[in-house]
PDB file of C-alpha atoms in Angstrom:
ATOM      1  CA  THR I   1     146.143 105.964 174.485  1.00 93.00           C
ATOM      2  CA  VAL I   2     149.340 104.569 173.058  1.00 95.00           C
ATOM      3  CA  SER I   3     153.043 105.325 173.317  1.00 96.00           C
ATOM      4  CA  PHE I   4     156.170 103.990 171.662  1.00 96.00           C
ATOM      5  CA  SER I   5     159.792 103.495 172.593  1.00 95.00           C
ATOM      6  CA  GLY I   6     162.809 101.745 171.141  1.00 90.00           C
ATOM      7  CA  HIS I   7     166.492 101.092 171.747  1.00 86.00           C
ATOM      8  CA  MET I   8     165.949  97.635 173.298  1.00 89.00           C
ATOM      9  CA  HIS I   9     166.501  95.662 170.037  1.00 93.00           C
ATOM     10  CA  THR I  10     163.376  93.674 170.947  1.00 95.00           C
ATOM     11  CA  THR I  11     159.661  93.925 170.146  1.00 96.00           C
ATOM     12  CA  GLU I  12     157.274  94.108 173.121  1.00 97.00           C
ATOM     13  CA  HIS I  13     153.637  95.042 173.814  1.00 97.00           C
ATOM     14  CA  HIS I  14     152.720  96.219 177.328  1.00 97.00           C
ATOM     15  CA  TYR I  15     149.212  97.097 178.558  1.00 97.00           C
ATOM     16  CA  LEU I  16     149.311  99.310 181.638  1.00 97.00           C
ATOM     17  CA  GLY I  17     146.203  99.430 183.828  1.00 94.00           C
ATOM     18  CA  ARG I  18     145.314 100.472 187.353  1.00 92.00           C
ATOM     19  CA  GLU I  19     147.852  98.076 188.854  1.00 92.00           C
ATOM     20  CA  ARG I  20     150.549 100.151 187.094  1.00 90.00           C
ATOM     21  CA  GLY I  21     149.033 103.527 188.019  1.00 91.00           C
ATOM     22  CA  TYR I  22     147.110 104.232 184.786  1.00 92.00           C
ATOM     23  CA  LEU I  23     143.486 105.154 185.586  1.00 92.00           C
ATOM     24  CA  GLY I  24     142.004 105.350 182.076  1.00 91.00           C
ATOM     25  CA  ALA I  25     138.930 103.381 181.039  1.00 92.00           C
ATOM     26  CA  GLN I  26     141.126 101.113 178.889  1.00 93.00           C
ATOM     27  CA  PRO I  27     144.738 100.078 179.615  1.00 96.00           C
ATOM     28  CA  HIS I  28     147.465 102.229 178.137  1.00 97.00           C
ATOM     29  CA  HIS I  29     149.249 100.466 175.272  1.00 97.00           C
ATOM     30  CA  HIS I  30     153.025 100.854 175.294  1.00 97.00           C
ATOM     31  CA  HIS I  31     154.789  99.353 172.280  1.00 97.00           C
ATOM     32  CA  VAL I  32     158.542  98.746 172.325  1.00 96.00           C
ATOM     33  CA  LEU I  33     159.769  98.816 168.720  1.00 94.00           C
ATOM     34  CA  THR I  34     162.639  96.726 167.445  1.00 90.00           C
ATOM     35  CA  ALA I  35     165.817  98.409 166.186  1.00 91.00           C
ATOM     36  CA  ALA I  36     166.447  98.623 162.445  1.00 92.00           C
ATOM     37  CA  SER I  37     169.924  97.238 163.145  1.00 93.00           C
ATOM     38  CA  GLY I  38     168.457  94.075 164.746  1.00 93.00           C
ATOM     39  CA  GLY I  39     171.380  92.417 166.517  1.00 92.00           C
ATOM     40  CA  TRP I  40     173.557  95.539 166.201  1.00 93.00           C
ATOM     41  CA  TRP I  41     174.326  94.727 162.537  1.00 92.00           C
ATOM     42  CA  SER I  42     175.865  91.489 163.762  1.00 89.00           C
ATOM     43  CA  GLY I  43     176.235  88.155 162.008  1.00 85.00           C
ATOM     44  CA  PRO I  44     177.679  86.886 158.739  1.00 81.00           C
ATOM     45  CA  TYR I  45     177.292  88.985 155.591  1.00 82.00           C
ATOM     46  CA  ASP I  46     174.635  88.197 153.006  1.00 79.00           C
ATOM     47  CA  ARG I  47     175.229  88.439 149.255  1.00 82.00           C
ATOM     48  CA  ARG I  48     174.883  92.241 149.433  1.00 83.00           C
ATOM     49  CA  GLY I  49     177.616  92.499 152.042  1.00 85.00           C
ATOM     50  CA  ILE I  50     175.149  93.369 154.825  1.00 85.00           C
ATOM     51  CA  PRO I  51     175.097  91.430 158.153  1.00 87.00           C
ATOM     52  CA  THR I  52     172.088  89.159 158.661  1.00 87.00           C
ATOM     53  CA  ALA I  53     171.405  91.103 161.901  1.00 91.00           C
ATOM     54  CA  ASP I  54     168.678  88.944 163.483  1.00 92.00           C
ATOM     55  CA  SER I  55     167.385  90.432 166.746  1.00 94.00           C
ATOM     56  CA  PRO I  56     168.155  88.698 170.071  1.00 94.00           C
ATOM     57  CA  ASP I  57     164.446  87.889 170.613  1.00 96.00           C
ATOM     58  CA  GLY I  58     164.237  86.000 167.312  1.00 94.00           C
ATOM     59  CA  SER I  59     162.780  88.616 164.972  1.00 93.00           C
ATOM     60  CA  PRO I  60     164.530  89.533 161.746  1.00 91.00           C
ATOM     61  CA  ASN I  61     165.797  93.091 161.724  1.00 91.00           C
ATOM     62  CA  GLY I  62     163.322  95.563 160.263  1.00 92.00           C
ATOM     63  CA  PHE I  63     161.041  98.458 161.146  1.00 93.00           C
ATOM     64  CA  HIS I  64     157.444  99.260 162.087  1.00 93.00           C
ATOM     65  CA  VAL I  65     154.844 101.306 160.224  1.00 94.00           C
ATOM     66  CA  LEU I  66     152.224 103.195 162.269  1.00 95.00           C
ATOM     67  CA  THR I  67     148.781 103.787 160.756  1.00 96.00           C
ATOM     68  CA  VAL I  68     146.358 106.247 162.396  1.00 96.00           C
ATOM     69  CA  ASP I  69     142.697 106.700 161.421  1.00 96.00           C
ATOM     70  CA  GLY I  70     140.839 109.055 163.750  1.00 94.00           C
ATOM     71  CA  ASN I  71     141.229 107.545 167.224  1.00 90.00           C
ATOM     72  CA  SER I  72     142.175 104.102 165.867  1.00 94.00           C
ATOM     73  CA  TYR I  73     145.707 102.954 165.182  1.00 96.00           C
ATOM     74  CA  ALA I  74     147.717  99.886 164.233  1.00 96.00           C
ATOM     75  CA  THR I  75     151.345  98.990 163.700  1.00 95.00           C
ATOM     76  CA  ARG I  76     152.801  96.690 161.072  1.00 93.00           C
ATOM     77  CA  PHE I  77     156.226  95.052 161.239  1.00 94.00           C
ATOM     78  CA  VAL I  78     158.234  95.123 158.010  1.00 93.00           C
ATOM     79  CA  PRO I  79     161.249  92.769 157.826  1.00 91.00           C
ATOM     80  CA  ALA I  80     164.298  94.240 156.104  1.00 88.00           C
ATOM     81  CA  ALA I  81     165.255  93.345 152.544  1.00 74.00           C
ATOM     82  CA  GLU I  82     166.238  89.723 151.917  1.00 67.00           C
ATOM     83  CA  LYS I  83     164.171  88.546 154.896  1.00 67.00           C
ATOM     84  CA  ALA I  84     161.033  86.391 154.830  1.00 63.00           C
ATOM     85  CA  ALA I  85     157.947  88.339 153.826  1.00 69.00           C
ATOM     86  CA  GLY I  86     155.840  86.671 156.518  1.00 83.00           C
ATOM     87  CA  GLN I  87     155.053  87.884 160.014  1.00 93.00           C
ATOM     88  CA  LEU I  88     155.933  84.671 161.847  1.00 94.00           C
ATOM     89  CA  ARG I  89     158.407  81.797 161.862  1.00 94.00           C
ATOM     90  CA  VAL I  90     157.410  78.181 162.514  1.00 94.00           C
ATOM     91  CA  LEU I  91     159.780  75.403 163.535  1.00 92.00           C
ATOM     92  CA  VAL I  92     159.882  72.135 165.443  1.00 92.00           C
ATOM     93  CA  ASP I  93     162.006  71.801 168.581  1.00 91.00           C
ATOM     94  CA  GLY I  94     162.875  68.359 169.931  1.00 87.00           C
ATOM     95  CA  PRO I  95     165.763  65.967 170.603  1.00 86.00           C
ATOM     96  CA  ALA I  96     166.670  65.659 166.905  1.00 81.00           C
ATOM     97  CA  GLN I  97     166.678  69.425 166.391  1.00 81.00           C
ATOM     98  CA  ARG I  98     168.746  70.057 169.520  1.00 78.00           C
ATOM     99  CA  ALA I  99     171.258  67.455 168.346  1.00 78.00           C
ATOM    100  CA  MET I 100     171.773  69.579 165.251  1.00 70.00           C
ATOM    101  CA  ALA I 101     172.108  72.878 167.136  1.00 64.00           C
ATOM    102  CA  GLY I 102     175.502  74.464 166.929  1.00 49.00           C
ATOM    103  CA  ALA I 103     176.562  72.588 163.793  1.00 49.00           C
ATOM    104  CA  ARG I 104     179.096  74.696 161.917  1.00 44.00           C
ATOM    105  CA  ARG I 105     177.146  75.178 158.708  1.00 45.00           C
ATOM    106  CA  PRO I 106     176.287  78.208 156.564  1.00 43.00           C
ATOM    107  CA  SER I 107     173.697  80.559 157.990  1.00 41.00           C
ATOM    108  CA  GLY I 108     170.104  79.584 157.232  1.00 41.00           C
ATOM    109  CA  SER I 109     166.915  78.235 158.765  1.00 41.00           C
ATOM    110  CA  GLY I 110     166.939  74.893 156.989  1.00 40.00           C
ATOM    111  CA  GLN I 111     169.455  73.299 159.349  1.00 45.00           C
ATOM    112  CA  ILE I 112     166.924  73.048 162.165  1.00 51.00           C
ATOM    113  CA  THR I 113     163.516  73.513 160.535  1.00 57.00           C
ATOM    114  CA  GLY I 114     164.248  70.750 158.007  1.00 66.00           C
ATOM    115  CA  THR I 115     165.375  68.094 160.498  1.00 78.00           C
ATOM    116  CA  PRO I 116     162.986  65.071 160.542  1.00 86.00           C
ATOM    117  CA  VAL I 117     161.366  64.066 163.829  1.00 90.00           C
ATOM    118  CA  PRO I 118     161.944  60.379 164.703  1.00 88.00           C
ATOM    119  CA  ALA I 119     158.648  58.593 165.317  1.00 88.00           C
ATOM    120  CA  ASP I 120     159.663  57.725 168.892  1.00 86.00           C
ATOM    121  CA  ALA I 121     160.539  61.388 169.629  1.00 87.00           C
ATOM    122  CA  VAL I 122     157.205  62.941 168.660  1.00 90.00           C
ATOM    123  CA  HIS I 123     156.066  62.938 172.288  1.00 90.00           C
ATOM    124  CA  ALA I 124     159.164  64.963 173.250  1.00 89.00           C
ATOM    125  CA  SER I 125     158.900  67.460 170.383  1.00 91.00           C
ATOM    126  CA  GLU I 126     156.894  70.645 170.091  1.00 94.00           C
ATOM    127  CA  LEU I 127     155.965  73.313 167.600  1.00 95.00           C
ATOM    128  CA  VAL I 128     157.506  76.746 168.249  1.00 96.00           C
ATOM    129  CA  VAL I 129     156.110  79.907 166.619  1.00 97.00           C
ATOM    130  CA  ASN I 130     157.672  83.360 166.775  1.00 97.00           C
ATOM    131  CA  VAL I 131     155.113  86.046 165.845  1.00 97.00           C
ATOM    132  CA  PHE I 132     157.447  88.943 165.147  1.00 95.00           C
ATOM    133  CA  ASP I 133     155.040  91.680 166.327  1.00 94.00           C
ATOM    134  CA  GLY I 134     153.038  89.530 168.734  1.00 97.00           C
ATOM    135  CA  GLY I 135     152.071  90.296 172.320  1.00 97.00           C
ATOM    136  CA  PRO I 136     149.754  89.347 175.189  1.00 97.00           C
ATOM    137  CA  ARG I 137     146.613  89.700 173.068  1.00 97.00           C
ATOM    138  CA  THR I 138     147.899  87.630 170.155  1.00 98.00           C
ATOM    139  CA  LYS I 139     146.266  84.213 169.697  1.00 98.00           C
ATOM    140  CA  VAL I 140     148.075  81.363 167.920  1.00 98.00           C
ATOM    141  CA  ALA I 141     146.800  77.919 166.894  1.00 97.00           C
ATOM    142  CA  PHE I 142     147.974  75.149 164.595  1.00 97.00           C
ATOM    143  CA  GLU I 143     146.468  72.262 162.695  1.00 96.00           C
ATOM    144  CA  ILE I 144     148.108  69.248 161.053  1.00 94.00           C
ATOM    145  CA  GLY I 145     146.437  68.159 157.856  1.00 88.00           C
ATOM    146  CA  ARG I 146     142.699  68.515 158.383  1.00 83.00           C
ATOM    147  CA  ALA I 147     142.792  67.878 162.113  1.00 83.00           C
ATOM    148  CA  GLN I 148     141.143  70.241 164.573  1.00 87.00           C
ATOM    149  CA  GLN I 149     143.001  73.417 165.514  1.00 92.00           C
ATOM    150  CA  VAL I 150     145.128  73.259 168.653  1.00 94.00           C
ATOM    151  CA  SER I 151     145.673  76.437 170.667  1.00 97.00           C
ATOM    152  CA  MET I 152     149.273  77.315 171.507  1.00 97.00           C
ATOM    153  CA  GLN I 153     150.597  78.854 174.713  1.00 97.00           C
ATOM    154  CA  ARG I 154     152.704  81.999 174.915  1.00 98.00           C
ATOM    155  CA  ALA I 155     156.019  81.340 176.665  1.00 97.00           C
ATOM    156  CA  SER I 156     158.846  83.600 177.815  1.00 96.00           C
ATOM    157  CA  VAL I 157     161.700  81.557 176.345  1.00 96.00           C
ATOM    158  CA  LEU I 158     164.726  81.826 174.104  1.00 96.00           C
ATOM    159  CA  ASP I 159     163.780  81.293 170.474  1.00 95.00           C
ATOM    160  CA  PRO I 160     165.500  78.000 169.509  1.00 92.00           C
ATOM    161  CA  PHE I 161     166.022  79.340 165.985  1.00 91.00           C
ATOM    162  CA  ILE I 162     168.050  82.305 167.222  1.00 91.00           C
ATOM    163  CA  VAL I 163     169.953  80.156 169.748  1.00 89.00           C
ATOM    164  CA  ASP I 164     171.030  77.884 166.889  1.00 86.00           C
ATOM    165  CA  MET I 165     171.788  80.799 164.572  1.00 84.00           C
ATOM    166  CA  PHE I 166     173.875  82.648 167.141  1.00 86.00           C
ATOM    167  CA  SER I 167     175.805  79.492 168.077  1.00 83.00           C
ATOM    168  CA  ARG I 168     176.919  79.223 164.448  1.00 78.00           C
ATOM    169  CA  GLN I 169     177.775  82.911 164.117  1.00 77.00           C
ATOM    170  CA  ALA I 170     180.375  83.279 166.870  1.00 77.00           C
ATOM    171  CA  ALA I 171     183.084  84.382 164.439  1.00 79.00           C
ATOM    172  CA  HIS I 172     180.836  87.090 162.959  1.00 82.00           C
ATOM    173  CA  ARG I 173     178.733  88.147 165.932  1.00 83.00           C
ATOM    174  CA  LYS I 174     179.541  91.053 168.237  1.00 86.00           C
ATOM    175  CA  THR I 175     180.562  89.710 171.649  1.00 86.00           C
ATOM    176  CA  TRP I 176     177.702  91.334 173.586  1.00 88.00           C
ATOM    177  CA  VAL I 177     174.936  90.031 171.289  1.00 90.00           C
ATOM    178  CA  GLU I 178     173.294  87.039 172.978  1.00 92.00           C
ATOM    179  CA  PRO I 179     169.805  85.502 172.735  1.00 93.00           C
ATOM    180  CA  VAL I 180     167.230  86.959 175.151  1.00 95.00           C
ATOM    181  CA  ARG I 181     163.848  85.665 176.291  1.00 96.00           C
ATOM    182  CA  SER I 182     161.255  86.605 173.721  1.00 97.00           C
ATOM    183  CA  SER I 183     157.834  88.052 174.553  1.00 97.00           C
ATOM    184  CA  HIS I 184     156.325  86.781 171.302  1.00 98.00           C
ATOM    185  CA  VAL I 185     156.976  83.020 171.160  1.00 98.00           C
ATOM    186  CA  TRP I 186     154.209  80.369 171.336  1.00 98.00           C
ATOM    187  CA  LYS I 187     154.650  76.647 171.931  1.00 97.00           C
ATOM    188  CA  GLY I 188     152.488  73.574 171.457  1.00 96.00           C
ATOM    189  CA  SER I 189     153.162  69.830 171.772  1.00 94.00           C
ATOM    190  CA  LEU I 190     152.995  67.691 168.671  1.00 93.00           C
ATOM    191  CA  PRO I 191     150.059  65.259 168.773  1.00 91.00           C
ATOM    192  CA  ALA I 192     150.879  61.630 169.481  1.00 86.00           C
ATOM    193  CA  GLY I 193     150.411  59.014 166.842  1.00 84.00           C
ATOM    194  CA  LEU I 194     151.653  60.931 163.799  1.00 89.00           C
ATOM    195  CA  ALA I 195     152.425  58.411 161.088  1.00 88.00           C
ATOM    196  CA  PRO I 196     155.829  58.374 159.354  1.00 91.00           C
ATOM    197  CA  GLY I 197     155.915  60.608 156.290  1.00 92.00           C
ATOM    198  CA  ALA I 198     155.263  64.267 155.474  1.00 93.00           C
ATOM    199  CA  HIS I 199     152.540  66.300 157.183  1.00 93.00           C
ATOM    200  CA  ARG I 200     151.312  69.803 156.350  1.00 94.00           C
ATOM    201  CA  VAL I 201     151.246  72.095 159.384  1.00 95.00           C
ATOM    202  CA  THR I 202     149.178  75.294 159.187  1.00 96.00           C
ATOM    203  CA  VAL I 203     149.687  77.997 161.826  1.00 96.00           C
ATOM    204  CA  ARG I 204     147.200  80.849 162.253  1.00 96.00           C
ATOM    205  CA  ALA I 205     148.066  83.874 164.380  1.00 97.00           C
ATOM    206  CA  THR I 206     145.620  86.668 165.200  1.00 97.00           C
ATOM    207  CA  ASP I 207     147.749  89.652 166.204  1.00 96.00           C
ATOM    208  CA  GLU I 208     147.254  92.530 168.662  1.00 96.00           C
ATOM    209  CA  TYR I 209     145.048  94.372 166.147  1.00 96.00           C
ATOM    210  CA  GLY I 210     142.869  91.413 165.133  1.00 96.00           C
ATOM    211  CA  ARG I 211     144.621  90.663 161.834  1.00 95.00           C
ATOM    212  CA  GLU I 212     145.221  87.044 160.873  1.00 95.00           C
ATOM    213  CA  HIS I 213     148.589  85.805 159.636  1.00 95.00           C
ATOM    214  CA  VAL I 214     149.086  82.298 158.250  1.00 95.00           C
ATOM    215  CA  ALA I 215     152.242  80.228 157.808  1.00 94.00           C
ATOM    216  CA  HIS I 216     152.878  76.644 156.735  1.00 93.00           C
ATOM    217  CA  LEU I 217     155.484  74.027 157.565  1.00 92.00           C
ATOM    218  CA  VAL I 218     156.155  70.581 156.140  1.00 93.00           C
ATOM    219  CA  LEU I 219     156.707  68.263 159.105  1.00 92.00           C
ATOM    220  CA  GLU I 220     158.583  65.049 158.326  1.00 92.00           C
ATOM    221  CA  ILE I 221     158.216  62.097 160.699  1.00 91.00           C
ATOM    222  CA  GLY I 222     161.128  59.687 160.223  1.00 88.00           C
ATOM    223  CA  PRO I 223     161.886  56.158 161.397  1.00 86.00           C
ATOM    224  CA  ALA I 224     162.015  55.454 165.121  1.00 82.00           C
ATOM    225  CA  GLY I 225     165.383  55.237 166.790  1.00 69.00           C
ATOM    226  CA  HIS I 226     167.232  57.522 164.372  1.00 59.00           C
ATOM    227  CA  THR I 227     168.581  60.839 165.681  1.00 58.00           C
ATOM    228  CA  PRO I 228     170.422  62.971 163.086  1.00 56.00           C
ATOM    229  CA  GLN I 229     173.916  64.090 164.042  1.00 53.00           C
ATOM    230  CA  PRO I 230     175.704  67.282 162.993  1.00 51.00           C
ATOM    231  CA  ALA I 231     178.036  66.809 160.035  1.00 49.00           C
TER     232      ALA I 231
END
């Protein structure tokens, strides 16, 4: 059995079993669907004159499509126009990225995802993945180059991307729109010993319905002792 609700402006998957009073053979699946308005149509306007409207849990605004085949079902998240076509966002969070957070620059992901990681800060940096329609049954792993896959851990945290975005949108954002802990963020530490230069990061996420989604990131390791500063 499955049920759906909305109005929370977040995406959540809940599986309700005997501990929650549901006595079926399999847990009841309750899916909270994001709002089409995302962050209440908040944020700076894009080139069409429409607010960027990212949701407080880090997902772009959009909608879900439900597919039913007999007694099987699946949902699919569809980001709104002008958003990334993918189902997940990958970024690096560390001292260099946090130093850039809040810089008063035009809206966009490149301000934090494109910040190099100093070689002596690799140990304090981690990969952060937001799977927009992810939940407790979603599995996420990453690999750098041809190295072995590393499993990532789901964490109830604020998405650093949305924290940075919202900090730079104060003049355009509705006063009550603030980042909230996301139920679909995964984290994993960067491996020690990464050589200076560019590295290809591949992230693979298997979602609640067993579908695989893949995203890539170019990770730049810079010289030791250099922490970028906001302009």
